[in-house]
Amino acid sequence: MGKLDRFAKETFAEETSRVTGGAAAWEDAPEVRLERVQADGYLRVLRPEGLAFLAAPWPEVRAHEEALVELKLAGDHVDVREVKRALLRRQAREVERVEEREPPWMGEEPLWFVAPHVPSWLHGVRALEPVAPGCYRVGPSAFQFLWIAANELPLRDELVPFLVARSGRALDEFARWVAPRREVEWVLSMIQYMPMSAWTREDLKRRFGRSDDPEIEARRQEILQTLLADSPEVKEQLIEQGIEKGIEQGIEKGVEQGQQQGRLTEARAALRRVLARRGLALSAALEAQIDGCSELATLGRWLEQAVTAASAGDALA
């Protein structure tokens, strides 16, 4: 299982109970007997009445104990093979439920297929009945076959488990919308795993940079350290970049210091020339005073005073 798949399923697991108020729950799917036919997970219905007033597709599962969920994320193939495999997994789960009970269960296992969009080929082989924005009933079918097009779903808090399947501009829109609505840990994981555009990723990184809240900042640092530990090549790259940046900054600072020192040397020399032309002798103490001055403004003031001063001491007063 890839990191994006794991993130999506963890989001489904964590968000489902929260957004439905405990009316539904996500369960990881076990392998079915020896066939190794494994779905992404199930939506377990705990309180059907709690789903009635949520945005679709939630109300569609109220008449069932569970629904098998297939998650296809941005970049995943959604061709006829994947749909056939999903149908096979649904059938395997249905057989499992029949074998679990005595007398045998006589129901039909629903299938919810979550993907960024409805593929064009599906329109040619199936009848799609719109149920709600982004939700289509697929027919003909003896069981509930629901296609959930994440890119078409409205941005609603209770739909976050489905919205993680968005792609392209719709994914960018979702990422910017959901970021201020979730904990920083979840947002940082989203930034790391979801294939949003570079512009959106950088924008979110800026928005979720260092926090003034010490508790949030501590969690953020812990997450970043974990991410770096999991990606040693990135950590090494950052170290190298830091060294290069330090060298560049050191060179720049050295140049600035050299330029400043040059201006001080020239200012001291100009002051001494004026004093010498006017015949104002410098004592050892006054020489040391000039050499010890590191402020251009002070040297400039002494130079102006040297033009009219009666003595070198008055010029450096």
mmCIF file with all atom_site columns, N, CA and C in Angstrom, residues 183-189 192 216-230:
data_model
loop_
_atom_site.group_PDB
_atom_site.id
_atom_site.type_symbol
_atom_site.label_atom_id
_atom_site.label_alt_id
_atom_site.label_comp_id
_atom_site.label_asym_id
_atom_site.label_entity_id
_atom_site.label_seq_id
_atom_site.pdbx_PDB_ins_code
_atom_site.Cartn_x
_atom_site.Cartn_y
_atom_site.Cartn_z
_atom_site.occupancy
_atom_site.B_iso_or_equiv
_atom_site.pdbx_formal_charge
_atom_site.auth_seq_id
_atom_site.auth_comp_id
_atom_site.auth_asym_id
_atom_site.auth_atom_id
_atom_site.pdbx_PDB_model_num
ATOM 1  N N  . GLU A 1 183 ? -6.450 19.746 11.785 1.00 0.00 ? 183 GLU A N  1
ATOM 2  C CA . GLU A 1 183 ? -5.261 19.871 12.622 1.00 0.00 ? 183 GLU A CA 1
ATOM 3  C C  . GLU A 1 183 ? -4.014 19.963 11.750 1.00 0.00 ? 183 GLU A C  1
ATOM 4  N N  . VAL A 1 184 ? -2.988 20.623 12.285 1.00 0.00 ? 184 VAL A N  1
ATOM 5  C CA . VAL A 1 184 ? -1.775 20.843 11.509 1.00 0.00 ? 184 VAL A CA 1
ATOM 6  C C  . VAL A 1 184 ? -1.117 19.522 11.119 1.00 0.00 ? 184 VAL A C  1
ATOM 7  N N  . GLU A 1 185 ? -1.233 18.479 11.979 1.00 0.00 ? 185 GLU A N  1
ATOM 8  C CA . GLU A 1 185 ? -0.637 17.185 11.639 1.00 0.00 ? 185 GLU A CA 1
ATOM 9  C C  . GLU A 1 185 ? -1.237 16.630 10.348 1.00 0.00 ? 185 GLU A C  1
ATOM 10 N N  . TRP A 1 186 ? -2.562 16.694 10.264 1.00 0.00 ? 186 TRP A N  1
ATOM 11 C CA . TRP A 1 186 ? -3.247 16.169 9.081  1.00 0.00 ? 186 TRP A CA 1
ATOM 12 C C  . TRP A 1 186 ? -2.879 16.984 7.846  1.00 0.00 ? 186 TRP A C  1
ATOM 13 N N  . VAL A 1 187 ? -2.815 18.293 8.006  1.00 0.00 ? 187 VAL A N  1
ATOM 14 C CA . VAL A 1 187 ? -2.493 19.166 6.873  1.00 0.00 ? 187 VAL A CA 1
ATOM 15 C C  . VAL A 1 187 ? -1.086 18.885 6.355  1.00 0.00 ? 187 VAL A C  1
ATOM 16 N N  . LEU A 1 188 ? -0.131 18.710 7.265  1.00 0.00 ? 188 LEU A N  1
ATOM 17 C CA . LEU A 1 188 ? 1.235  18.423 6.837  1.00 0.00 ? 188 LEU A CA 1
ATOM 18 C C  . LEU A 1 188 ? 1.312  17.087 6.103  1.00 0.00 ? 188 LEU A C  1
ATOM 19 N N  . SER A 1 189 ? 0.541  16.102 6.567  1.00 0.00 ? 189 SER A N  1
ATOM 20 C CA . SER A 1 189 ? 0.501  14.819 5.855  1.00 0.00 ? 189 SER A CA 1
ATOM 21 C C  . SER A 1 189 ? -0.124 14.994 4.478  1.00 0.00 ? 189 SER A C  1
ATOM 22 N N  . GLN A 1 192 ? 2.329  16.445 2.152  1.00 0.00 ? 192 GLN A N  1
ATOM 23 C CA . GLN A 1 192 ? 3.372  15.493 1.776  1.00 0.00 ? 192 GLN A CA 1
ATOM 24 C C  . GLN A 1 192 ? 2.887  14.465 0.760  1.00 0.00 ? 192 GLN A C  1
ATOM 25 N N  . ILE A 1 216 ? 1.529  23.758 19.369 1.00 0.00 ? 216 ILE A N  1
ATOM 26 C CA . ILE A 1 216 ? 1.393  23.443 17.948 1.00 0.00 ? 216 ILE A CA 1
ATOM 27 C C  . ILE A 1 216 ? 2.766  23.368 17.289 1.00 0.00 ? 216 ILE A C  1
ATOM 28 N N  . GLU A 1 217 ? 3.647  24.303 17.647 1.00 0.00 ? 217 GLU A N  1
ATOM 29 C CA . GLU A 1 217 ? 4.983  24.311 17.055 1.00 0.00 ? 217 GLU A CA 1
ATOM 30 C C  . GLU A 1 217 ? 5.761  23.061 17.449 1.00 0.00 ? 217 GLU A C  1
ATOM 31 N N  . ALA A 1 218 ? 5.583  22.603 18.692 1.00 0.00 ? 218 ALA A N  1
ATOM 32 C CA . ALA A 1 218 ? 6.268  21.384 19.134 1.00 0.00 ? 218 ALA A CA 1
ATOM 33 C C  . ALA A 1 218 ? 5.792  20.179 18.329 1.00 0.00 ? 218 ALA A C  1
ATOM 34 N N  . ARG A 1 219 ? 4.473  20.096 18.092 1.00 0.00 ? 219 ARG A N  1
ATOM 35 C CA . ARG A 1 219 ? 3.939  18.989 17.287 1.00 0.00 ? 219 ARG A CA 1
ATOM 36 C C  . ARG A 1 219 ? 4.441  19.096 15.852 1.00 0.00 ? 219 ARG A C  1
ATOM 37 N N  . ARG A 1 220 ? 4.491  20.326 15.345 1.00 0.00 ? 220 ARG A N  1
ATOM 38 C CA . ARG A 1 220 ? 4.962  20.531 13.975 1.00 0.00 ? 220 ARG A CA 1
ATOM 39 C C  . ARG A 1 220 ? 6.413  20.074 13.837 1.00 0.00 ? 220 ARG A C  1
ATOM 40 N N  . GLN A 1 221 ? 7.245  20.437 14.798 1.00 0.00 ? 221 GLN A N  1
ATOM 41 C CA . GLN A 1 221 ? 8.647  20.033 14.755 1.00 0.00 ? 221 GLN A CA 1
ATOM 42 C C  . GLN A 1 221 ? 8.782  18.511 14.835 1.00 0.00 ? 221 GLN A C  1
ATOM 43 N N  . GLU A 1 222 ? 7.952  17.897 15.670 1.00 0.00 ? 222 GLU A N  1
ATOM 44 C CA . GLU A 1 222 ? 7.997  16.439 15.800 1.00 0.00 ? 222 GLU A CA 1
ATOM 45 C C  . GLU A 1 222 ? 7.626  15.764 14.479 1.00 0.00 ? 222 GLU A C  1
ATOM 46 N N  . ILE A 1 223 ? 6.593  16.308 13.819 1.00 0.00 ? 223 ILE A N  1
ATOM 47 C CA . ILE A 1 223 ? 6.169  15.745 12.533 1.00 0.00 ? 223 ILE A CA 1
ATOM 48 C C  . ILE A 1 223 ? 7.272  15.904 11.496 1.00 0.00 ? 223 ILE A C  1
ATOM 49 N N  . LEU A 1 224 ? 7.867  17.098 11.450 1.00 0.00 ? 224 LEU A N  1
ATOM 50 C CA . LEU A 1 224 ? 8.929  17.340 10.475 1.00 0.00 ? 224 LEU A CA 1
ATOM 51 C C  . LEU A 1 224 ? 10.121 16.417 10.716 1.00 0.00 ? 224 LEU A C  1
ATOM 52 N N  . GLN A 1 225 ? 10.458 16.190 11.980 1.00 0.00 ? 225 GLN A N  1
ATOM 53 C CA . GLN A 1 225 ? 11.566 15.288 12.293 1.00 0.00 ? 225 GLN A CA 1
ATOM 54 C C  . GLN A 1 225 ? 11.246 13.862 11.858 1.00 0.00 ? 225 GLN A C  1
ATOM 55 N N  . THR A 1 226 ? 9.989  13.459 12.048 1.00 0.00 ? 226 THR A N  1
ATOM 56 C CA . THR A 1 226 ? 9.577  12.117 11.619 1.00 0.00 ? 226 THR A CA 1
ATOM 57 C C  . THR A 1 226 ? 9.659  11.984 10.108 1.00 0.00 ? 226 THR A C  1
ATOM 58 N N  . LEU A 1 227 ? 9.186  13.023 9.407  1.00 0.00 ? 227 LEU A N  1
ATOM 59 C CA . LEU A 1 227 ? 9.231  12.995 7.947  1.00 0.00 ? 227 LEU A CA 1
ATOM 60 C C  . LEU A 1 227 ? 10.668 12.926 7.447  1.00 0.00 ? 227 LEU A C  1
ATOM 61 N N  . LEU A 1 228 ? 11.557 13.678 8.078  1.00 0.00 ? 228 LEU A N  1
ATOM 62 C CA . LEU A 1 228 ? 12.961 13.653 7.667  1.00 0.00 ? 228 LEU A CA 1
ATOM 63 C C  . LEU A 1 228 ? 13.601 12.301 7.975  1.00 0.00 ? 228 LEU A C  1
ATOM 64 N N  . ALA A 1 229 ? 13.199 11.705 9.098  1.00 0.00 ? 229 ALA A N  1
ATOM 65 C CA . ALA A 1 229 ? 13.742 10.388 9.442  1.00 0.00 ? 229 ALA A CA 1
ATOM 66 C C  . ALA A 1 229 ? 13.318 9.339  8.424  1.00 0.00 ? 229 ALA A C  1
ATOM 67 N N  . ASP A 1 230 ? 12.102 9.500  7.882  1.00 0.00 ? 230 ASP A N  1
ATOM 68 C CA . ASP A 1 230 ? 11.607 8.560  6.874  1.00 0.00 ? 230 ASP A CA 1
ATOM 69 C C  . ASP A 1 230 ? 12.191 8.832  5.494  1.00 0.00 ? 230 ASP A C  1
#
